[in-house]
XYZ file of C-alpha atoms in Angstrom:
233
model
C 118.719 81.289 60.317
C 122.013 82.300 61.907
C 124.875 79.840 62.238
C 125.241 78.286 65.681
C 127.076 75.690 67.692
C 124.706 75.899 70.660
C 121.164 74.602 70.167
C 118.321 74.237 72.671
C 115.204 72.118 72.249
C 112.224 72.884 74.479
C 109.845 69.962 74.977
C 106.309 70.151 76.313
C 107.082 69.005 79.859
C 107.790 71.199 82.880
C 109.008 74.622 81.800
C 112.183 75.530 83.754
C 111.513 77.532 86.916
C 115.074 77.597 88.260
C 116.615 80.876 87.108
C 119.953 79.348 86.113
C 118.271 76.736 83.931
C 115.775 79.110 82.360
C 118.517 81.618 81.571
C 120.563 78.956 79.794
C 117.524 78.012 77.739
C 116.656 81.557 76.753
C 120.259 82.529 75.964
C 120.833 79.610 73.587
C 122.048 80.598 70.130
C 119.175 78.771 68.459
C 116.022 77.678 70.287
C 113.703 75.123 68.713
C 110.508 74.170 70.516
C 108.005 71.377 70.102
C 104.618 72.736 69.104
C 103.072 72.044 72.511
C 105.841 74.015 74.257
C 105.197 77.240 72.343
C 102.623 78.446 74.880
C 105.057 78.120 77.818
C 107.790 79.948 75.895
C 105.540 82.832 74.815
C 106.470 86.030 76.640
C 110.095 84.950 77.129
C 111.480 84.592 73.626
C 110.410 83.978 70.057
C 111.544 80.478 69.027
C 113.691 80.065 65.937
C 111.481 77.151 64.881
C 108.361 75.370 66.099
C 108.323 71.682 65.170
C 105.515 69.132 65.244
C 102.171 68.301 63.707
C 100.810 71.630 65.030
C 97.890 70.038 66.852
C 99.017 71.402 70.236
C 99.491 75.088 69.452
C 96.860 77.795 69.833
C 95.501 79.516 66.704
C 96.992 82.810 67.959
C 100.519 81.443 68.252
C 100.138 79.433 65.065
C 99.447 82.703 63.280
C 102.260 84.556 65.066
C 104.814 81.850 64.261
C 103.497 81.027 60.797
C 106.887 81.603 59.194
C 108.702 79.533 61.814
C 106.590 76.379 61.734
C 108.099 73.081 60.660
C 105.171 70.740 60.206
C 105.984 67.031 60.565
C 102.852 64.936 60.342
C 104.300 61.424 60.745
C 103.461 59.616 63.974
C 106.367 57.146 64.100
C 108.427 59.455 66.349
C 107.561 61.899 69.113
C 107.901 65.677 68.934
C 111.246 65.670 70.733
C 112.724 63.447 68.044
C 111.150 65.558 65.302
C 112.716 68.678 66.821
C 116.090 66.949 67.192
C 116.053 65.791 63.567
C 115.279 69.353 62.522
C 118.230 70.680 64.525
C 120.523 68.122 62.871
C 119.345 69.203 59.424
C 119.776 72.873 60.343
C 123.330 72.342 61.545
C 124.283 70.117 58.625
C 122.999 72.796 56.286
C 124.974 75.608 57.928
C 128.091 74.108 59.528
C 128.568 70.480 58.463
C 131.316 68.677 60.381
C 131.616 71.399 63.031
C 131.259 70.293 66.686
C 128.015 71.496 68.267
C 125.823 70.935 71.297
C 122.126 70.215 71.739
C 120.515 70.650 75.161
C 116.984 69.435 75.868
C 114.723 71.285 78.305
C 111.201 70.494 79.477
C 111.688 66.810 78.651
C 110.361 65.641 82.028
C 107.431 66.318 84.290
C 103.667 66.233 83.711
C 103.686 62.571 82.578
C 106.112 59.920 83.819
C 105.762 57.806 80.672
C 106.864 60.739 78.520
C 109.769 61.379 80.883
C 111.047 57.798 80.693
C 110.648 57.740 76.927
C 112.484 61.031 76.445
C 115.357 60.056 78.738
C 115.847 56.787 76.864
C 115.778 58.651 73.545
C 118.714 60.766 74.736
C 120.807 57.597 74.910
C 119.581 56.584 71.446
C 120.565 59.938 69.942
C 124.045 59.738 71.469
C 124.625 56.181 70.290
C 123.487 57.077 66.792
C 125.850 60.078 66.754
C 128.703 57.884 68.003
C 128.206 55.261 65.301
C 127.876 57.928 62.600
C 130.826 59.999 63.816
C 128.642 63.070 64.293
C 130.437 65.650 66.540
C 127.496 66.541 68.803
C 127.438 66.922 72.595
C 124.048 66.122 74.112
C 122.500 66.813 77.500
C 119.081 67.035 79.154
C 118.578 69.628 81.884
C 115.738 70.183 84.351
C 115.243 72.139 87.564
C 116.601 69.124 89.457
C 119.722 68.060 87.595
C 121.161 66.921 84.288
C 121.447 63.777 82.187
C 124.545 63.251 80.059
C 124.845 60.379 77.575
C 128.120 58.458 77.427
C 129.308 55.986 74.802
C 132.799 55.052 76.015
C 135.306 55.502 78.846
C 135.487 59.044 80.226
C 137.054 61.103 82.981
C 135.505 64.233 84.471
C 135.354 66.351 87.600
C 132.476 67.036 89.982
C 132.359 68.423 93.528
C 132.672 65.829 96.288
C 129.309 64.693 97.614
C 127.480 65.270 94.327
C 124.723 62.639 93.828
C 125.303 60.564 90.690
C 123.406 57.709 89.038
C 124.481 55.553 86.097
C 122.092 53.819 83.700
C 123.308 51.384 81.065
C 121.163 50.292 78.131
C 123.496 47.348 77.503
C 123.415 44.696 80.226
C 126.638 43.085 79.005
C 128.975 46.073 79.278
C 131.225 46.328 82.344
C 131.902 49.748 83.863
C 134.587 50.165 86.498
C 134.785 53.439 88.385
C 137.150 55.603 90.387
C 136.041 58.556 92.480
C 132.585 57.241 93.431
C 131.509 56.212 96.931
C 130.218 52.852 95.680
C 132.465 51.286 93.006
C 130.649 49.983 89.941
C 133.106 47.190 89.157
C 131.199 43.924 89.029
C 127.786 45.546 88.615
C 125.607 43.691 86.122
C 123.443 46.307 84.455
C 120.375 44.122 84.016
C 118.182 46.485 86.062
C 118.058 50.262 85.776
C 118.471 50.763 89.533
C 121.739 48.824 89.755
C 124.111 51.844 89.779
C 121.814 54.599 91.009
C 122.024 56.791 94.129
C 125.809 56.933 94.183
C 127.951 59.889 95.327
C 131.187 61.533 94.281
C 133.938 60.718 96.785
C 136.854 62.195 94.806
C 136.299 65.100 92.423
C 138.385 63.315 89.771
C 136.155 60.568 88.409
C 137.003 57.856 85.903
C 134.504 55.518 84.269
C 136.164 52.722 82.280
C 133.961 50.839 79.802
C 134.816 47.310 78.703
C 133.643 48.432 75.258
C 131.506 51.220 73.767
C 127.865 51.149 74.890
C 124.895 53.520 75.315
C 124.988 54.802 78.909
C 123.459 57.736 80.764
C 124.802 59.498 83.831
C 122.480 61.644 85.924
C 123.974 64.357 88.137
C 121.550 65.790 90.693
C 121.737 69.522 91.317
C 124.166 70.095 88.446
C 123.249 72.517 85.660
C 126.519 73.096 83.800
C 126.794 72.908 80.028
C 128.755 69.674 80.327
C 130.448 67.607 82.964
C 133.470 69.548 84.146
C 136.491 68.698 81.995
C 134.744 65.752 80.348
C 137.425 63.790 78.535
C 137.272 60.527 76.617
C 140.062 58.141 77.613
C-alpha cells in the first residue's frame, strides 16, 4: 500500500452523482470502501481495501477483491467505523505523526437512521482525535454539501449567502459567532435545530467556543476539501 495523506472512505449510502464530488472520491490517494459499497464503486476504480464482515458483497466482487478484503466480524460498530479504524491503522503503519485527511462519501441517503448515525459518528471521531492529539482532518461530503467537525474556536472563509448549520453535541458549551446572519451568542444547544438554517453574512467567519466540545458545521452546496482558510484561534 502506497503512503498517503489523503484518504477516502466510501460508505454504502448514495453513491455521488455530482461530478465534482465523484471526481474527488475517485482521485483520492487511497480509497477504502465498506463491503456493501463495492458494487457501486465497480467500474470506476479498484478500491485499495474493502472492509466489513463481507456479507454485503457479491461472490464475483469478493473473488475479484480477495487480496484487498479486510474482514471484521464484530458487530459492536458499523462498517463506517470499521473502515475508519482500518484507515487509522494504515496511516499509523506508514506515516505515524504526519497530518492527514479522511473524507467520507456515501454516508447518507437510502436510510435516514443510518444517515443520522453516521453524521454523529463523525463528531465522535473528531473528538477522539482531539483528545488523543491525532493530526487528522475529517469531513463528510455528499451531492448536497459537506459536514465538518469542530472541537474548538475557529475562523474560516465562505462566500456570502452560503447556508450554514451548526450542531453541538454538548448542550453546555457556548458558541459566539461573527459573520453569520443570525448570531449564535446565547443559543442553548439542547436541541439539534437550535443553530440550523443560518447564512453567511460576512465571508470572514469566527466561531468562539467557551471551551472545547464536539461540534459539527454543515455547509450546503460546498464541496471543498476543507473550509476555506480554516484556522484554530
